[in-house]
Short mmCIF file of C-alpha atoms in Angstrom, two decimals:
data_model
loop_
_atom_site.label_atom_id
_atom_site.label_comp_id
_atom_site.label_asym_id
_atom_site.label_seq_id
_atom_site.Cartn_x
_atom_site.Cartn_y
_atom_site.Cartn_z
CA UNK X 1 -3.59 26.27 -38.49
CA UNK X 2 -7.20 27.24 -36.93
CA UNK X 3 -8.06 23.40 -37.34
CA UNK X 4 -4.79 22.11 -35.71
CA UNK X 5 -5.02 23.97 -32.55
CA UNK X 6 -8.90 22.91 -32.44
CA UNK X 7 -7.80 19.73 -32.67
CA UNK X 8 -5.17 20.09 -29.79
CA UNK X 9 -7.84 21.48 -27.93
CA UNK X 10 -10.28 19.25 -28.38
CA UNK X 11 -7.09 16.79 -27.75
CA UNK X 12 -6.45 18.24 -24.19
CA UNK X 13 -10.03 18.50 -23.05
CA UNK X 14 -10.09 14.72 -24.07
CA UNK X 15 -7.15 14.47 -21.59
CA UNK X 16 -8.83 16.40 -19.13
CA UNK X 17 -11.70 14.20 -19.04
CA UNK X 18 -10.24 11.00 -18.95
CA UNK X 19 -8.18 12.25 -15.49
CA UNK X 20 -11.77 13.25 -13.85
CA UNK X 21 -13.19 9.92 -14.81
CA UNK X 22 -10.00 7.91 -13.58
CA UNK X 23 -10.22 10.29 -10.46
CA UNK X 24 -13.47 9.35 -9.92
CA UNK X 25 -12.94 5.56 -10.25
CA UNK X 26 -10.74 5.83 -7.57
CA UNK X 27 -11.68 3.69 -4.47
CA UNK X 28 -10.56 5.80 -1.47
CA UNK X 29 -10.81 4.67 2.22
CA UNK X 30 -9.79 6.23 5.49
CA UNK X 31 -9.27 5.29 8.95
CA UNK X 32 -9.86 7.34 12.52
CA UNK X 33 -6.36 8.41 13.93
CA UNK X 34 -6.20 6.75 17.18
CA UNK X 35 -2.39 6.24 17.08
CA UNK X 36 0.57 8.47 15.82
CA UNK X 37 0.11 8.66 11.98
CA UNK X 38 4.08 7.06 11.30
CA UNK X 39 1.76 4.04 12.59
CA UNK X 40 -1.36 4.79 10.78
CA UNK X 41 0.73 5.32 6.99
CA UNK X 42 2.42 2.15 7.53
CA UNK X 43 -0.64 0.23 8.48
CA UNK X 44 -3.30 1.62 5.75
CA UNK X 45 -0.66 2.21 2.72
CA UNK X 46 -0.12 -1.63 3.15
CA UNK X 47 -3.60 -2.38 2.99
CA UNK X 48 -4.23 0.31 0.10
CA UNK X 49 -1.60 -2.26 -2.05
CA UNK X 50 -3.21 -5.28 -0.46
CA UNK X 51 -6.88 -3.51 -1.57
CA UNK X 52 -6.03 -2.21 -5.07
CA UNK X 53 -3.80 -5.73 -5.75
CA UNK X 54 -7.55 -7.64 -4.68
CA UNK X 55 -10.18 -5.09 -6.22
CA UNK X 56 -7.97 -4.68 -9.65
CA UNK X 57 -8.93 -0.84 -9.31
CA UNK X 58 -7.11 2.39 -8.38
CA UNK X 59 -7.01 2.32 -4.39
CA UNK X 60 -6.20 5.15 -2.52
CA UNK X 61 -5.73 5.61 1.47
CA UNK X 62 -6.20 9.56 2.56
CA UNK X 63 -5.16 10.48 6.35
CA UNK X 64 -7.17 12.75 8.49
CA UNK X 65 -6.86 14.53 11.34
CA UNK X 66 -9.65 13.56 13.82
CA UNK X 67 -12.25 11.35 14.32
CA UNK X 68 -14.78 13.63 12.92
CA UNK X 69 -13.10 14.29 10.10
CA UNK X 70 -13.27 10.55 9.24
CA UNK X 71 -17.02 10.84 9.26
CA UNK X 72 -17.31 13.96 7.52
CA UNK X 73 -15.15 12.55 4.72
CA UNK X 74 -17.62 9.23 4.86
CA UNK X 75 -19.97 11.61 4.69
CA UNK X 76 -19.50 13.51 1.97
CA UNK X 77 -18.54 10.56 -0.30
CA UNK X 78 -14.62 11.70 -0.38
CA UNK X 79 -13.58 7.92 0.87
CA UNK X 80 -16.01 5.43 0.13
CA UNK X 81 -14.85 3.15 3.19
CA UNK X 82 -13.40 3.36 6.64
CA UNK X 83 -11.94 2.05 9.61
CA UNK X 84 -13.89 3.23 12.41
CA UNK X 85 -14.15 2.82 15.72
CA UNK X 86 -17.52 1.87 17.07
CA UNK X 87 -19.23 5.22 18.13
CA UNK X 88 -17.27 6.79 14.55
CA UNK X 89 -19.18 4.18 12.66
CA UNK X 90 -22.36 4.37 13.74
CA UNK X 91 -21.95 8.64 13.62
CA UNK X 92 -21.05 7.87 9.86
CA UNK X 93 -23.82 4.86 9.28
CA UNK X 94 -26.55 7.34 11.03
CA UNK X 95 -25.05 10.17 8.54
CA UNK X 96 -25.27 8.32 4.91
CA UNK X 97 -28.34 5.66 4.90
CA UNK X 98 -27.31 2.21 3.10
CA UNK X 99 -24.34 1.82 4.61
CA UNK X 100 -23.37 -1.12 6.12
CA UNK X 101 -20.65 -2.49 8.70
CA UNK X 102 -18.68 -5.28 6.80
CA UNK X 103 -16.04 -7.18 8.85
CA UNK X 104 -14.73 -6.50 12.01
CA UNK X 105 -11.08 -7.38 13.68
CA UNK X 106 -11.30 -11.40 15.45
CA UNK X 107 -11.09 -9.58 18.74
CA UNK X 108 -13.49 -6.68 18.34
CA UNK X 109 -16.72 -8.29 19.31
CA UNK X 110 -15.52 -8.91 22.76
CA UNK X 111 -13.03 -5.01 23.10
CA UNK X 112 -11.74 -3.81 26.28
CA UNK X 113 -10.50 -0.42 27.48
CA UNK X 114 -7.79 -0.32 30.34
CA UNK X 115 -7.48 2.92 33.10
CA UNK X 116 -4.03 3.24 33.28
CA UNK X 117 -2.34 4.93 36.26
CA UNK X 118 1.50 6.70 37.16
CA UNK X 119 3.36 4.39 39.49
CA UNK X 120 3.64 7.66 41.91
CA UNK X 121 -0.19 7.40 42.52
CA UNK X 122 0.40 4.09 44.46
CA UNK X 123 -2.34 2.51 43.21
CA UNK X 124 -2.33 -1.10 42.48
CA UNK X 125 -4.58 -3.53 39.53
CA UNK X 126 -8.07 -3.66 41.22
CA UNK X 127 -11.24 -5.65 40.18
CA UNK X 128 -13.37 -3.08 40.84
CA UNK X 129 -13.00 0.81 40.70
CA UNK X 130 -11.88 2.38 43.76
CA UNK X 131 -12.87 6.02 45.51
CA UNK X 132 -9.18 6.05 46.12
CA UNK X 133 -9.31 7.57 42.12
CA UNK X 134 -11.30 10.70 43.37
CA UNK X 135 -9.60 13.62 43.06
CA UNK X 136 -6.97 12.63 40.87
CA UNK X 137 -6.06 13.90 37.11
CA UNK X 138 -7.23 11.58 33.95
CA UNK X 139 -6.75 11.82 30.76
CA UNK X 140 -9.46 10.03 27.59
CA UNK X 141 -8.08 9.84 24.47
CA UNK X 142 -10.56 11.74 21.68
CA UNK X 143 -13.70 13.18 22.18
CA UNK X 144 -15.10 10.52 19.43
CA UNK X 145 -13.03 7.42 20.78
CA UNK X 146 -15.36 4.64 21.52
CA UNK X 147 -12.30 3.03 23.58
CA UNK X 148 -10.82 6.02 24.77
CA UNK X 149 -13.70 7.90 25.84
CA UNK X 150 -17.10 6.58 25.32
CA UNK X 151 -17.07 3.18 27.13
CA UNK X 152 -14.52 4.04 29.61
CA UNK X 153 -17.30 7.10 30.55
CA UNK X 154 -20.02 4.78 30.86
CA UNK X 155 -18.54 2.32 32.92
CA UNK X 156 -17.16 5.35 35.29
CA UNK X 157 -20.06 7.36 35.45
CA UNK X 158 -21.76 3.65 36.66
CA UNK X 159 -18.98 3.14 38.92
CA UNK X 160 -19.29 6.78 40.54
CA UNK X 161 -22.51 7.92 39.71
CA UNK X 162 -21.44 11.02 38.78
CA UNK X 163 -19.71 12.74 35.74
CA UNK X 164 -16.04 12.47 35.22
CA UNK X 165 -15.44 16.19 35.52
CA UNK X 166 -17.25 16.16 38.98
CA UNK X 167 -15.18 12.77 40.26
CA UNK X 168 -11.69 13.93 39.22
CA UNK X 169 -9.99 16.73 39.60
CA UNK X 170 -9.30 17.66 35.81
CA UNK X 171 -10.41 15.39 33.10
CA UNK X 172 -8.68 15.81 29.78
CA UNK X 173 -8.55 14.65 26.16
CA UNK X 174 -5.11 13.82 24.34
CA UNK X 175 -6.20 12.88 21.13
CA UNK X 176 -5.09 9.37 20.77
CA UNK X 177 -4.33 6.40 22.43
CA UNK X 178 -0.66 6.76 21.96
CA UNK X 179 -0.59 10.35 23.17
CA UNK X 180 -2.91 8.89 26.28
CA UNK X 181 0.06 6.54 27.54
CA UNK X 182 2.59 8.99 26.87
CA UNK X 183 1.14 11.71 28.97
CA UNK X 184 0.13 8.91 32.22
CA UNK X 185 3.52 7.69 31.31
CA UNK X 186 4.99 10.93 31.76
CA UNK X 187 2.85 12.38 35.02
CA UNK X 188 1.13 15.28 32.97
CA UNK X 189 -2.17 13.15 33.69
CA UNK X 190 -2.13 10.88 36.66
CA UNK X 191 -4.76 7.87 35.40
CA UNK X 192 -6.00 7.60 31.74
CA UNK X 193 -8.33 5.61 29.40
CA UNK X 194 -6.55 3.58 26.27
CA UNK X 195 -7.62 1.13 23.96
CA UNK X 196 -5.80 -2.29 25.27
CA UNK X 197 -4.88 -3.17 22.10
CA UNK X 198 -2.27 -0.11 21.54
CA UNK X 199 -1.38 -0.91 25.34
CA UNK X 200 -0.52 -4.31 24.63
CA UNK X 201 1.52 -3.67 21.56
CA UNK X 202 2.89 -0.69 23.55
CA UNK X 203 4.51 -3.22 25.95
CA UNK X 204 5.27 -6.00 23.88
CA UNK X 205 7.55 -3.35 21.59
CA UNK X 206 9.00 -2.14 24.78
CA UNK X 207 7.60 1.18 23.87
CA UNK X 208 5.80 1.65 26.79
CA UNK X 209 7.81 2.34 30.47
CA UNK X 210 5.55 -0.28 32.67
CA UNK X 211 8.28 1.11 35.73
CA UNK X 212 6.62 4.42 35.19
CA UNK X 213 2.49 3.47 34.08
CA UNK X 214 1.10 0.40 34.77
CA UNK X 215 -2.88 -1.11 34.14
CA UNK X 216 -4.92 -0.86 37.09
CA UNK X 217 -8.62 -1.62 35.78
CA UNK X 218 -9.83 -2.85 32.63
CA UNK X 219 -13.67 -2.67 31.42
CA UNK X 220 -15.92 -4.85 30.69
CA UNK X 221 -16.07 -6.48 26.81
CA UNK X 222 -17.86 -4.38 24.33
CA UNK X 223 -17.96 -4.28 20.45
CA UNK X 224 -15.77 -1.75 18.52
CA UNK X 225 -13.75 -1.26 15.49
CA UNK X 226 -15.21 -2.17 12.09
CA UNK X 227 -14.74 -1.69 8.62
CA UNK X 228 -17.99 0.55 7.13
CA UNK X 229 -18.72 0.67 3.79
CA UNK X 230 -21.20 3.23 1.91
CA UNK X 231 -24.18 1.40 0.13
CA UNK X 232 -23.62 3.39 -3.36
CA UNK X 233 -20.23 1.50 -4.22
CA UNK X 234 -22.34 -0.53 -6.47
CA UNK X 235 -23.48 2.21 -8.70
CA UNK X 236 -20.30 3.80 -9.00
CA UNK X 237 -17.95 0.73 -8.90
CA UNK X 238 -19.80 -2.06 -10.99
CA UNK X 239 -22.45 -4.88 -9.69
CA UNK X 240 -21.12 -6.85 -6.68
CA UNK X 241 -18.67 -4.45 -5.59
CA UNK X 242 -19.15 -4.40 -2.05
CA UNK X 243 -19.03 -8.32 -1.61
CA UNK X 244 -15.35 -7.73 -3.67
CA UNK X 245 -14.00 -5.35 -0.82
CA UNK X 246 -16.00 -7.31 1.79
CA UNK X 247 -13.95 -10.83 0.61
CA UNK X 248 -11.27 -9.12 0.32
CA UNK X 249 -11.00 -7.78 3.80
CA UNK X 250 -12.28 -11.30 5.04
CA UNK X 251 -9.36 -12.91 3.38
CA UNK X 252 -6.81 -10.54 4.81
CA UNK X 253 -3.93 -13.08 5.83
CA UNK X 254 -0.73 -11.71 5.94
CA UNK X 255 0.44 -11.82 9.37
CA UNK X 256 2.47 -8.85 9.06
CA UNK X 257 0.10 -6.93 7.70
CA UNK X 258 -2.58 -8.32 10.37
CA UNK X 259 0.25 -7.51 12.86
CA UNK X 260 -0.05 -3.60 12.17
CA UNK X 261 -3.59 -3.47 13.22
CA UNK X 262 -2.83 -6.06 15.59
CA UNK X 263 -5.46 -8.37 14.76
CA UNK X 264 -5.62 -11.99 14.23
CA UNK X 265 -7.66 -11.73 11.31
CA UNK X 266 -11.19 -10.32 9.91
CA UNK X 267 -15.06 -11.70 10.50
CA UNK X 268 -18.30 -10.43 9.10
CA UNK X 269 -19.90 -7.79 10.82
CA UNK X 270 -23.63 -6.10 10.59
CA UNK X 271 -24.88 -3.10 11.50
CA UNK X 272 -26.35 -4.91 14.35
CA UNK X 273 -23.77 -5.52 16.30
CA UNK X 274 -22.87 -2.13 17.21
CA UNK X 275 -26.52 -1.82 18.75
CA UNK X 276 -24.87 -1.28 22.54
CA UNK X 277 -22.50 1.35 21.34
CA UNK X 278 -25.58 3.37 19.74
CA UNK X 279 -27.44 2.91 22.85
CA UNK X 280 -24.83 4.18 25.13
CA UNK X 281 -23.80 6.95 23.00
CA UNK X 282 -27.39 8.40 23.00
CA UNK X 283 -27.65 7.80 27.03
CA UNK X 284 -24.45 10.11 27.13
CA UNK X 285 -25.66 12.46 24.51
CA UNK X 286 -23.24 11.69 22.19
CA UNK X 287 -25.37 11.44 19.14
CA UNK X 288 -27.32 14.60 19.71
#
C-alpha cells in the first residue's frame, strides 16, 4: 500500500513538473492598449493563432492595462515580445539589454499624429498651428503614448514655446486613442491628440461623428510602432528562434488580419530607427 501511494506521488509530482516546463515553453507576447480592448482581443488573439500556427509552439497573448504595464511585463520576462509604440519600446529596450526591434508596420517609419478639434470651436484644418488654440481644453491620449502624447508635445511645445499646461487651459490624458476621439467628439475636451491611424479607421467604419470632431492639424512624420523582442528567446526557445518569430511577423499576409492593426504589411526594423523618439523623449524628460 506504502509503495502504491509513493508511486502516485511520485506520479503527480511527475505531472506537476511537466505543467511548469510546458508553462514555461510558452511564448507569450503583449501589446500597449491604445484602443478599447474588444479591439485589442480581436486583433492579438488572431495573431496568437497566426504565431503559434508559424512557431509550432504554445503561443499565448496576455492583455494589460497601461502602457507601463507592457514594459514592466517585458521587463520582467512575463511576455517575451511586444507591440509597442515607439517611446514604450525604447522604455522596454533601455530596461532589458539585448533586445532588439524586429519589424515594424509598412507605414510606421513615416507616423503621424492629428489635433483633433469640436466643430463648436470654429476652427478650421490649418497648415500651421494657430494662437487661436490658446486657452482652449485638450485632451493626449496616455502618459506613455508616443502618438498620443509624446510627439504631439514636442511639436506643440515648438509651436508655442511653452508647455501645454501653460498654453491651454486644462490639458488632460484619456488613456487611449479611442477614448481621445470620444471625449473631443463629445465636447468634454475641446481639441485632442490621436494616432491617425485609429482616426482613419474611426471614419472609414463610420465610428467616428466627423459633424461633431473634425482634423485640424496633423504633425510632422516620425517613426513609431514596432514589434520588440527580448534577446534571451534563444536560450529558452531553441537556436534561431528569434529569426522564426521575426519571419514570421515579416510574412504576415492575411489582409484581414493586417486590416485589424490596419497595416499594409510588416518590414524589418532596428533599434536604430527609433533614435529620434529616444532623443525627444529625454529632451522632455520622459526617460528620467
Amino acid at each position: 500500500m506504502f509503495k502504491k501511494i509513493l508511486g502516485l506521488a511520485t506520479i503527480a509530482a511527475a505531472m506537476q513538473t511537466y505543467a511548469i516546463s510546458a508553462a514555461a515553453d510558452t511564448f507569450v507576447f503583449t501589446a500597449i492598449p491604445d484602443q478599447d480592448e474588444t479591439q485589442l482581443i480581436e486583433r492579438f488573439g488572431a495573431v496568437e493563432a497566426y504565431l503559434e500556427e508559424q512557431l509550432d509552439v504554445d503561443v499565448k497573448y496576455i492583455p494589460v492595462k497601461s502602457y507601463a504595464a507592457a514594459v514592466s511585463a517585458f521587463r520582467n520576462n512575463q511576455v517575451q515580445l511586444a507591440w509597442f509604440g515607439g517611446l514604450s519600446g525604447v522604455q522596454a529596450r533601455r530596461l532589458v539589454p539585448g533586445s532588439e526591434a524586429i519589424a515594424q508596420g509598412v507605414e510606421d517609419p513615416e507616423f503621424q499624429s492629428y489635433v483633433i478639434a469640436n466643430t463648436s470651436t470654429g476652427l478650421e484644418p490649418m497648415d500651421e498651428l494657430s494662437e487661436d488654440l490658446e486657452g482652449m481644453t485638450f485632451t493626449f491620449g496616455s502618459k506613455g503614448s508616443t502618438s498620443g502624447r509624446l510627439m504631439p508635445e514636442f511639436f506643440l511645445r515648438e509651436a508655442y514655446g511653452e508647455a501645454p499646461d501653460e498654453f491651454f487651459s486644462r490639458v488632460g490624458f484619456s488613456g487611449n486613442h479611442t477614448r481621445t476621439v470620444r471625449l473631443v467628439e463629445a465636447g468634454t475636451y475641446q481639441l485632442g491628440a490621436v494616432n491617425y491611424k485609429v482616426w482613419e479607421s474611426g471614419v472609414e467604419d463610420g465610428s467616428i461623428d466627423t459633424d461633431k470632431v473634425q482634423v485640424i492639424w496633423k504633425t510632422p512624420y516620425y517613426p513609431d510602432y514596432q514589434w520588440t523582442i527580448r534577446g534571451d528567446v534563444d536560450e529558452r526557445f531553441g537556436e534561431g528562434f528569434k529569426d522564426r518569430v521575426t519571419q514570421a511577423l515579416l510574412d504576415m499576409d492575411d489582409p484581414e488580419l493586417l486590416k485589424r492593426f490596419p497595416r499594409a504589411g510588416f518590414i524589418p526594423a532596428s533599434n536604430e530607427d527609433y533614435a529620434p523618439i529616444e532623443e525627444t523623449a529625454e529632451a522632455l524628460g520622459l526617460l528620467n
